[in-house]
Short mmCIF file of C-alpha atoms in Angstrom, two decimals:
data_model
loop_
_atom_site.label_atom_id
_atom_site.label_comp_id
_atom_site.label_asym_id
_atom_site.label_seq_id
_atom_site.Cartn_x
_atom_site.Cartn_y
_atom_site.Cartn_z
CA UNK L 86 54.55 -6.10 -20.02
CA UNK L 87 51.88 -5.53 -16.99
CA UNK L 88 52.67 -9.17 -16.12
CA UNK L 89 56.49 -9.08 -15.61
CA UNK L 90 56.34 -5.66 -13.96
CA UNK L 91 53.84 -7.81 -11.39
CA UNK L 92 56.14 -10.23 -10.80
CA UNK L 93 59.09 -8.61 -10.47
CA UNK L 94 57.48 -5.86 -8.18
CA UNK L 95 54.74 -7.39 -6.96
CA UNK L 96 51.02 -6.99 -8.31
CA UNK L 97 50.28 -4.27 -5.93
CA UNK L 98 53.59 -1.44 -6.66
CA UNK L 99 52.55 -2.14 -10.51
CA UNK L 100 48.73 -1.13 -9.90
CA UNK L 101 49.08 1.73 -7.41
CA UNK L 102 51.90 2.55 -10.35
CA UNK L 103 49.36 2.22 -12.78
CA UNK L 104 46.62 4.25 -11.06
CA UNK L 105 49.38 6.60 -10.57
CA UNK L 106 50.61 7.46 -14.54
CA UNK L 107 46.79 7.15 -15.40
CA UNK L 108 45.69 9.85 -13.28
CA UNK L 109 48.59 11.93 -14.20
CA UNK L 110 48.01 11.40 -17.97
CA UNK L 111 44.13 12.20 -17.62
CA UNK L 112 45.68 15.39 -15.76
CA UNK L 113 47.87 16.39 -18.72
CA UNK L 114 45.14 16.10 -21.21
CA UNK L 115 42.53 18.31 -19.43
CA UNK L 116 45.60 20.92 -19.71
CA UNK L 117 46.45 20.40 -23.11
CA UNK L 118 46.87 23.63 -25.37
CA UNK L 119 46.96 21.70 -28.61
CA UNK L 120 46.44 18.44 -30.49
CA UNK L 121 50.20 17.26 -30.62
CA UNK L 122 50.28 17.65 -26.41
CA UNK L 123 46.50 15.71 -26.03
CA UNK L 124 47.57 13.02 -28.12
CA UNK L 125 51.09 12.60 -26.11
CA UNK L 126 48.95 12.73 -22.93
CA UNK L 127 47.02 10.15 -24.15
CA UNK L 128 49.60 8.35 -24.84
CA UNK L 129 50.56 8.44 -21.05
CA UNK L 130 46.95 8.14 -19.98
CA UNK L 131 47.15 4.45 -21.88
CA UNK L 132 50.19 3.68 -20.43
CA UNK L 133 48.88 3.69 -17.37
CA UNK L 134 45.19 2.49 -17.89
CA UNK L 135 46.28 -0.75 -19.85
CA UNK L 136 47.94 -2.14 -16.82
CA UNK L 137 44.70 -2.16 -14.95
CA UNK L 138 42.69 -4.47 -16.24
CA UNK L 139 45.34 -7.14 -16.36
CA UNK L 140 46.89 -6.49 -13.05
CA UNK L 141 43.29 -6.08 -11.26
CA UNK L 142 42.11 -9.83 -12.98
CA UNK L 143 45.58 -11.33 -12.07
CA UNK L 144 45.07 -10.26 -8.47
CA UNK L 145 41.80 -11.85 -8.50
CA UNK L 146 43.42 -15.33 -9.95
CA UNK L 147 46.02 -15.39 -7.00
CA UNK L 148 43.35 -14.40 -4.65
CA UNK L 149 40.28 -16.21 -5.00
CA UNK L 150 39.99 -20.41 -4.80
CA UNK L 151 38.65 -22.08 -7.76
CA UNK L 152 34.72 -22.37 -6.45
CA UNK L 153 34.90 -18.97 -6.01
CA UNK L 154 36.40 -17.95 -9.31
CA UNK L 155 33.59 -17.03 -11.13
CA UNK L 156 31.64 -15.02 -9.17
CA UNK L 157 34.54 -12.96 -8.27
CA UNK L 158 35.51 -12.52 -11.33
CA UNK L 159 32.09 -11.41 -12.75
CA UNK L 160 31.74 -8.88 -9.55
CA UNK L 161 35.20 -6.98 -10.43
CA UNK L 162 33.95 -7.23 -14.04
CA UNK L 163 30.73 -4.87 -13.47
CA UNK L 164 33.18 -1.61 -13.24
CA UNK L 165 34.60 -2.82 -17.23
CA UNK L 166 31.24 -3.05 -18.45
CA UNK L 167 29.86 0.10 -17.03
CA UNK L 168 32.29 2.23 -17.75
CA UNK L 169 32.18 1.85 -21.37
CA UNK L 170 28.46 2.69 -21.66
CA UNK L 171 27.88 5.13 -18.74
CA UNK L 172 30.83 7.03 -20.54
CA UNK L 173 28.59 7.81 -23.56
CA UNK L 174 26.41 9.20 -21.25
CA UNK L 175 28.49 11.28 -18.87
CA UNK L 176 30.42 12.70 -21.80
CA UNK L 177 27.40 13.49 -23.82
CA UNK L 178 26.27 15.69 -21.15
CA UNK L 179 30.07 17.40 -20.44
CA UNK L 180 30.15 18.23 -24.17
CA UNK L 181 26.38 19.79 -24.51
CA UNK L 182 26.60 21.52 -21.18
CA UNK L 183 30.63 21.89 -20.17
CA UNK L 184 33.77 21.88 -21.23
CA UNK L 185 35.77 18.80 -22.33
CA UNK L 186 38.65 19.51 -20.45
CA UNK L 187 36.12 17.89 -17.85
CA UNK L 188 35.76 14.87 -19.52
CA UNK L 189 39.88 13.62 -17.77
CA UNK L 190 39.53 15.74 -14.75
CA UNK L 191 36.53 13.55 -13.59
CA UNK L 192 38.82 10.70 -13.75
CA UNK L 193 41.82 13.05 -10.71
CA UNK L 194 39.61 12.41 -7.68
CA UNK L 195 38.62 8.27 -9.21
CA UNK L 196 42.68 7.90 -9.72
CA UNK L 197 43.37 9.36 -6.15
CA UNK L 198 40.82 7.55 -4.44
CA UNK L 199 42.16 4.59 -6.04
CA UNK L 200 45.03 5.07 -4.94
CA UNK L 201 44.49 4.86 -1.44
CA UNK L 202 41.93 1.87 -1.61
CA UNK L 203 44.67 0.02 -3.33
CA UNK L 204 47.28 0.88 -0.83
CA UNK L 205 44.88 -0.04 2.24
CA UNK L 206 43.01 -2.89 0.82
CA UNK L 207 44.97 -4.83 -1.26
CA UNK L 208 47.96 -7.07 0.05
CA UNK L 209 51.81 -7.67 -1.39
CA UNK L 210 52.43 -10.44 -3.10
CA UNK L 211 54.26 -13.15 -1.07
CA UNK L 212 54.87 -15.01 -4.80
CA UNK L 213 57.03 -12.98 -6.74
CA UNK L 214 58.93 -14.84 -10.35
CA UNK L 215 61.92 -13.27 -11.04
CA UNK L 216 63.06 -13.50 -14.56
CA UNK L 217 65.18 -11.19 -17.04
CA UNK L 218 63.28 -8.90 -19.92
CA UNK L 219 63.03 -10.72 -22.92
CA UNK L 220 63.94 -7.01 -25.27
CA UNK L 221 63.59 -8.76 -28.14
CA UNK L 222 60.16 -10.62 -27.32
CA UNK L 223 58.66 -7.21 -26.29
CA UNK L 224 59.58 -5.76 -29.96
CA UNK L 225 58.53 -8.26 -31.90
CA UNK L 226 55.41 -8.54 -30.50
CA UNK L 227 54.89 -4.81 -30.11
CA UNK L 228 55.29 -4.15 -33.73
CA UNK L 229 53.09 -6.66 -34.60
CA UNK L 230 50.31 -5.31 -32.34
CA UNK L 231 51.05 -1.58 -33.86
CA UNK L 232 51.41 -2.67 -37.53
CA UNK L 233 48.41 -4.43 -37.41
CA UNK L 234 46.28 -1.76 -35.64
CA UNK L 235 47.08 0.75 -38.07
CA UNK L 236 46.72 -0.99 -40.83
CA UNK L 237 43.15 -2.01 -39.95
CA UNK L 238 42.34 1.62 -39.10
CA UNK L 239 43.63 2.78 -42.05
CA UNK L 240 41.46 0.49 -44.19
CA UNK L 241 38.68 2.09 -42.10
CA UNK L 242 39.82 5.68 -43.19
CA UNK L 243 41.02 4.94 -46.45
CA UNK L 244 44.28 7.07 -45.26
CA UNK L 245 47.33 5.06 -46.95
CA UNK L 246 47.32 3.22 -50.76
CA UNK L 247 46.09 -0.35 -50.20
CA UNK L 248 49.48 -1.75 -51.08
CA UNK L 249 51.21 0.20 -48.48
CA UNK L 250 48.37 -1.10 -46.18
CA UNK L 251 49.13 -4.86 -47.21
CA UNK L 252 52.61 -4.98 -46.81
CA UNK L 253 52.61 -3.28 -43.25
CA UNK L 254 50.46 -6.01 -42.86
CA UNK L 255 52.66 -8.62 -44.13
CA UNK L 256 55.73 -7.47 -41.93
CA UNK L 257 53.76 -7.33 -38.70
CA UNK L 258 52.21 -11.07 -39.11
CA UNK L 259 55.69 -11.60 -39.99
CA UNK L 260 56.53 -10.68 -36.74
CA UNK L 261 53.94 -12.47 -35.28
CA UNK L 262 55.65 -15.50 -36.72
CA UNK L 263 58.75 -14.48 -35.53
CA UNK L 264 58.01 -13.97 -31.86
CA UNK L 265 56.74 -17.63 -31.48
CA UNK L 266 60.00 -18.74 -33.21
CA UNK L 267 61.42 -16.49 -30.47
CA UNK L 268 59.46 -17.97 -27.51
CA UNK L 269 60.21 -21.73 -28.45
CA UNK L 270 63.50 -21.67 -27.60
CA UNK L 271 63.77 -18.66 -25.16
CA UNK L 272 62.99 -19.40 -21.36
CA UNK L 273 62.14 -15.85 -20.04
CA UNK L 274 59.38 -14.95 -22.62
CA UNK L 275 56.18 -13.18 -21.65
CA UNK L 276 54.50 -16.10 -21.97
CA UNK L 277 55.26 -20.02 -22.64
CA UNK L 278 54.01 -21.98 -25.79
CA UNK L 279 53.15 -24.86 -22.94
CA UNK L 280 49.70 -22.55 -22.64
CA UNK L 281 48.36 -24.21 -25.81
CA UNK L 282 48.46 -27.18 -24.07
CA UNK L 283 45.91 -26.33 -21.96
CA UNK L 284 42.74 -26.84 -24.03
CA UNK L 285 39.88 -24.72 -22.09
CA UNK L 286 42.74 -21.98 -22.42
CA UNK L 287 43.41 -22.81 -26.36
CA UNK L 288 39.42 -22.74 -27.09
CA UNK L 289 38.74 -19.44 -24.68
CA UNK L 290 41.43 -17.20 -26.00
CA UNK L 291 40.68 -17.83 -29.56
CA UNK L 292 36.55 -17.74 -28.86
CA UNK L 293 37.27 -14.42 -26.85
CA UNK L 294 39.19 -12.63 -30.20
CA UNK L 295 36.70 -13.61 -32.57
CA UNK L 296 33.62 -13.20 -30.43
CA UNK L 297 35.18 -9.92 -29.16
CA UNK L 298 35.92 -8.08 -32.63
CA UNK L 299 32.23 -7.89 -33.28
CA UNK L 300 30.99 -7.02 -29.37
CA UNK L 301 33.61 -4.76 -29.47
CA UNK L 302 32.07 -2.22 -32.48
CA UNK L 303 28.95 -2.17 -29.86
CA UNK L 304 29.96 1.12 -27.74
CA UNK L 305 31.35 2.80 -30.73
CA UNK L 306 28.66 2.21 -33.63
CA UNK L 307 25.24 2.15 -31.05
CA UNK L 308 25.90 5.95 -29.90
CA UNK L 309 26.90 6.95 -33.51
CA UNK L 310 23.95 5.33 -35.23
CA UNK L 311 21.57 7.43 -32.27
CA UNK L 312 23.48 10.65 -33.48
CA UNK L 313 24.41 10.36 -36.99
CA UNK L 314 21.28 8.75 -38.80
CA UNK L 315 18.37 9.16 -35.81
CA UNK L 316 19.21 12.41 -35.13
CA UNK L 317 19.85 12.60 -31.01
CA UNK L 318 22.03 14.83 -29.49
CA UNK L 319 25.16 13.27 -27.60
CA UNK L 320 23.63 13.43 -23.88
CA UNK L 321 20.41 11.58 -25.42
CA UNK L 322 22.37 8.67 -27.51
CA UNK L 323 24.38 8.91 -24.21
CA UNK L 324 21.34 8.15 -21.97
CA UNK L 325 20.25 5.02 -24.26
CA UNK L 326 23.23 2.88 -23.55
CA UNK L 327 22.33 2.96 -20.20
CA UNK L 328 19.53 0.43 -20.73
CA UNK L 329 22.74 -2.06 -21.61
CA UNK L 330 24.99 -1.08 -17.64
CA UNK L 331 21.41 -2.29 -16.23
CA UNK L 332 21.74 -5.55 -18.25
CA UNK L 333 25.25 -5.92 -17.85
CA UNK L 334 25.31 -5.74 -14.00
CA UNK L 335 22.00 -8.29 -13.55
CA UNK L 336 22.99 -10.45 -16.20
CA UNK L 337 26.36 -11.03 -14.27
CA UNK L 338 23.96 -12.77 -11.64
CA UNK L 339 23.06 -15.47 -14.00
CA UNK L 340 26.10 -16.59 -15.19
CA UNK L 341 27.61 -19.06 -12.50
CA UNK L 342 24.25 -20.99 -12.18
CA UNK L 343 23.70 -21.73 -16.25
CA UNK L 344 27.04 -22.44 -16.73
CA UNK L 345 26.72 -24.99 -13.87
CA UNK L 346 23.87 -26.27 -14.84
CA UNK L 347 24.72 -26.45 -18.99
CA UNK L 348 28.09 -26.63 -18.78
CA UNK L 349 30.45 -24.21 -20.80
CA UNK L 350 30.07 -25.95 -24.25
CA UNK L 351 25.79 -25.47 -24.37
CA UNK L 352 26.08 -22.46 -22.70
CA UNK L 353 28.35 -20.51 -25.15
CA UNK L 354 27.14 -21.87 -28.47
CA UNK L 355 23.51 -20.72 -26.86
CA UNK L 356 24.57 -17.63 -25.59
CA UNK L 357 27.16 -16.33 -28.66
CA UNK L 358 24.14 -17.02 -30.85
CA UNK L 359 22.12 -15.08 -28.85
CA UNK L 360 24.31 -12.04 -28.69
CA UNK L 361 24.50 -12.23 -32.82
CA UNK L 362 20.84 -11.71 -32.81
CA UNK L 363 20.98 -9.21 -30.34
CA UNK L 364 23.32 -7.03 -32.48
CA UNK L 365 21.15 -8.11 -35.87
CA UNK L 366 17.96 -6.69 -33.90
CA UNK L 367 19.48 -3.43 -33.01
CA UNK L 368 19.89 -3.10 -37.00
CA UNK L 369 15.96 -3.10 -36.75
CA UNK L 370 15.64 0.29 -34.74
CA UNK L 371 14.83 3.58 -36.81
CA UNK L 372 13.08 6.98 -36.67
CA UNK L 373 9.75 5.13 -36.48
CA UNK L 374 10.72 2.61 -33.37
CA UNK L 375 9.36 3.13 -29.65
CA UNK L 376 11.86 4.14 -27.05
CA UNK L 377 10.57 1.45 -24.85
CA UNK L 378 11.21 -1.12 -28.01
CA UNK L 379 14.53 0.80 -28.64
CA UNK L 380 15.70 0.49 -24.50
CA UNK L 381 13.75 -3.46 -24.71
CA UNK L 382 16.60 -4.64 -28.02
CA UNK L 383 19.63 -2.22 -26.32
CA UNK L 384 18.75 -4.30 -22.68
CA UNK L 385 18.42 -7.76 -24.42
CA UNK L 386 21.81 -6.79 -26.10
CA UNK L 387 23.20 -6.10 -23.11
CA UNK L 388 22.34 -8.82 -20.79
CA UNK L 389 23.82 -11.51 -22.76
CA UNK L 390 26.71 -9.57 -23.91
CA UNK L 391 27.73 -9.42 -20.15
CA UNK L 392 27.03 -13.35 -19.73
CA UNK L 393 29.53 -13.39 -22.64
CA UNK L 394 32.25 -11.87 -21.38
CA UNK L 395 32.27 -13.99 -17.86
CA UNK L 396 31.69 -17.38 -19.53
CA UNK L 397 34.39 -16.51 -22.03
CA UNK L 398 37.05 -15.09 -19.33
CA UNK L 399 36.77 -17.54 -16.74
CA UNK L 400 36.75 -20.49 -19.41
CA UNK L 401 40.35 -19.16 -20.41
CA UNK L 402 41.68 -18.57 -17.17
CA UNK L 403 40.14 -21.48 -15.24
CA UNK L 404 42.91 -24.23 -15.64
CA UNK L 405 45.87 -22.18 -15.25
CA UNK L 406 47.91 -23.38 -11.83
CA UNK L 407 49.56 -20.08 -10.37
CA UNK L 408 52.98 -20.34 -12.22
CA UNK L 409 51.26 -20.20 -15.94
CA UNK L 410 48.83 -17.08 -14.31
CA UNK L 411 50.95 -14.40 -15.58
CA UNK L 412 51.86 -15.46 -18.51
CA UNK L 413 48.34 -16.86 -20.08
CA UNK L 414 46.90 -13.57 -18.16
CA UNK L 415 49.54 -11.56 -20.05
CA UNK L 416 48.31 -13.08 -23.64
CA UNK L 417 44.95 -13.21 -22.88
CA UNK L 418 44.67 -9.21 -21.89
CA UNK L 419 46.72 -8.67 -25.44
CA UNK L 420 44.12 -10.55 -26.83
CA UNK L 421 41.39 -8.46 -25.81
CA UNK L 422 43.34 -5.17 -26.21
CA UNK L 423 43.77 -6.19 -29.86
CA UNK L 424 40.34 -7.59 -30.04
CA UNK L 425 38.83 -3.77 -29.38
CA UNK L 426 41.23 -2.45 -31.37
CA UNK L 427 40.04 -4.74 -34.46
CA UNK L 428 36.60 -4.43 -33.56
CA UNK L 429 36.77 -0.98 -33.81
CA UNK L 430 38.49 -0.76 -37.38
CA UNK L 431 36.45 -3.78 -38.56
CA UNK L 432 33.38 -1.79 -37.76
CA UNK L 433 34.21 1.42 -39.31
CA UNK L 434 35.99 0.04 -42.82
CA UNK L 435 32.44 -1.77 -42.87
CA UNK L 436 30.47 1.22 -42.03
CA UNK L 437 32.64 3.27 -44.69
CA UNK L 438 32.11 0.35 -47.34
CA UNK L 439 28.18 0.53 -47.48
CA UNK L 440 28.39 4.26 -46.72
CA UNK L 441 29.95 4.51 -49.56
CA UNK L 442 27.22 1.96 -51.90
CA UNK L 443 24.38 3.77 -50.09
CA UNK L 444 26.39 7.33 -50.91
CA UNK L 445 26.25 8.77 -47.75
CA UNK L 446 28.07 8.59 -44.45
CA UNK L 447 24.86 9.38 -42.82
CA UNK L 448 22.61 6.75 -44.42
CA UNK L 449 20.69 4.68 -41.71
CA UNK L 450 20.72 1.25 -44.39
CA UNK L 451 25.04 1.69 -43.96
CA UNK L 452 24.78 1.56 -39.98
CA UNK L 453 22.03 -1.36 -40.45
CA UNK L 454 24.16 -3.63 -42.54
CA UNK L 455 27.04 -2.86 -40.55
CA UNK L 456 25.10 -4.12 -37.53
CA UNK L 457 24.14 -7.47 -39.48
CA UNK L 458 27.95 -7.76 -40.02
CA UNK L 459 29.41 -7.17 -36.90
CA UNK L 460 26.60 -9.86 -35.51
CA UNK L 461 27.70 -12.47 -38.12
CA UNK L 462 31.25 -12.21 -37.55
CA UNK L 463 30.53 -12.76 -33.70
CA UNK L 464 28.66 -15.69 -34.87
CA UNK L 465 32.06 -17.30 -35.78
CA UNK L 466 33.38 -17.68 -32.64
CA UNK L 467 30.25 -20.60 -32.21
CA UNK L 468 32.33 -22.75 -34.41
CA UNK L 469 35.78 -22.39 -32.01
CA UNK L 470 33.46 -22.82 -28.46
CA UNK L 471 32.08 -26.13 -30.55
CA UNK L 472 35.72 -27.86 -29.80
CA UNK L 473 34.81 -27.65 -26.22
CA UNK L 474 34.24 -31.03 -24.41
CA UNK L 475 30.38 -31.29 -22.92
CA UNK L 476 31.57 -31.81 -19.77
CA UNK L 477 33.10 -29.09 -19.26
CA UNK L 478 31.37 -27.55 -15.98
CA UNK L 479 34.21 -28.08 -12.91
CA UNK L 480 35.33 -25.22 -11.34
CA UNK L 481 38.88 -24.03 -11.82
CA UNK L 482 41.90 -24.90 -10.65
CA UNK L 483 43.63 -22.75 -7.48
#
């Protein structure tokens, strides 16, 4: 809903508001008492955090011309990528040497200091659509999101009967089904079906859910591998994700220039081939591997995994005119909110499937295989970015 709240308020009420229940949700879970009260917190904390991400890139679309599109967006992109895999890091060493409470009040004086940046620096939007709430929309598509998303992680945790699992599953695509019904005939939706018809957008949002379930397991299985089968402590397994921030951020430099010069159809079938490998050759690492081969596979990983992300974002948001912003930016940050989500569950029901062959949670040949299979199924996406057209270089639309 971040994108109706923009327009109807204006993009920058809805992100100081978002700063604003974030920092007051990270607040409430550094005083929780018990787990009931952190996981409502959380709750809170996600309200608020979700809207970021969506309302930050949708400022950038409105703000920045179409030659300048990608480099923007790849600059306000560095925060996203570090703070998954600094967070490893920085929480590793609150756990060994604090408390965890510390772990949400780092983010009070972040949340209050953005805040005030956002509230000095960024300007109110003179474009503002007006249009009513579509109720029904919103809970259709919400219980599909929530149906599915348990569902998967419940596969991963074996915590409901399979059939239970399958039919939750067949209501919520169900409901999938229903919303578009919905949509085709109702003029205030989240987002129009008259997106599809935009091919770059078509090929980019359905490249960035595929290609993004598999990147996606990255941050979650890498640490776990260091500390379950290798044997590191947190603030160690922490410390070798930072190899893959270094990456990230010079990797981001890279991106405009290929893409210019190989155009987006070459570049992605190149690069999302190259980030399957990647995650393949972290499978090779062990008890017997370097550290400087170990931080060599976790930078290669990296690097390309950022190039991913920029090719992949601006290629869906590139040939939207400003009207169809909100809307496609509205999808497209579902999309990737779902896409972790998935990744996530995919990752562990794997994990839990060869742990269980293997007959150990802990066995190193269950995190390798999972590693091959998280790289294969990013490997699919190759076959949705081969639709693109090879021409496919000009800079986006304002």
């Amino acid at each position: 809903v971040s994108g109706w709240f923009a327009d109807r308020f204006g993009i920058r009420k809805v992100y100081l508001a978002a700063i604003t229940i974030f920092t007051i949700g990270s607040l409430l879970c550094a005083l929780s008492q018990s787990l009931t009260f952190v996981v409502i917190s959380r709750v809170i904390q996600g309200i608020g955090g979700s809207m970021l991400l969506p309302i930050g890139r949708l400022a950038v679309i409105r703000a920045f011309p179409g030659d300048k599109f990608i480099g923007a967006l790849s600059f306000v992109a560095v925060p996203a990528l570090i703070a998954p895999l600094v967070g490893p890091s920085l929480g590793g060493w609150i756990v060994e040497y604090s408390s965890w409470h510390w772990i949400f009040l780092v983010n009070i004086p972040i949340g209050i200091a953005g805040c005030i940046a956002t509230y000095k620096a960024m300007p109110e939007d003179d474009s503002i659509y007006k249009s009513n709430f579509d109720v029904i929309g919103f809970l259709l598509l919400a219980f599909f999101m929530v149906s599915t998303s348990v569902s998967l992680d419940s596969l991963s945790g074996h915590q409901m009967p399979y059939a239970v699992v399958v039919i939750i599953l067949v209501f919520g695509f169900a409901s999938l089904a229903a919303y578009f019904l919905h949509i085709s005939k109702h003029t205030d939706s989240f987002f129009s079906l008259k997106l599809f018809k935009v091919r770059t957008y078509s090929i980019g949002i359905l490249g960035n859910l595929f290609s993004r379930i598999g990147t996606s397991s990255m941050p979650f299985l890498i640490p776990l591998y260091l500390q379950v089968s290798l044997g590191m402590s947190p603030l160690i397994a922490g410390l070798f994700m930072l190899p893959v921030t270094v990456a990230a951020i010079l990797g981001k430099q890279f991106v405009a220039p290929l893409i210019e010069y190989a155009g987006y159809k070459k570049f992605l079938l190149i690069n999302t081939l190259l980030v399957s490998l990647s995650m393949a050759g972290i499978s090779l690492m062990d008890e017997s591997t370097s550290a400087t081969v170990r931080i060599v596979l976790l930078f290669i990983f990296g690097s390309v995994n950022s190039m991913q992300f920029t090719a992949m974002n601006t290629l869906t948001l590139k040939d939207l005119d400003r009207r169809s912003s909100t809307g496609g930016n509205t999808l497209f940050s579902m999309v990737q909110m779902l896409a972790m989500s998935f990744g996530v569950a995919t990752a562990s029901a794997v994990l839990s499937t060869f742990a269980y062959y293997f007959g150990s949670a802990e066995s190193k040949q269950a995190f390798q295989f999972t590693f091959l299979c998280m790289g294969a199924l990013t490997c699919i996406s190759m076959c949705i970015f081969s639709q693109l057209s090879a021409n496919t270089t000009e800079a986006p639309k304002t």
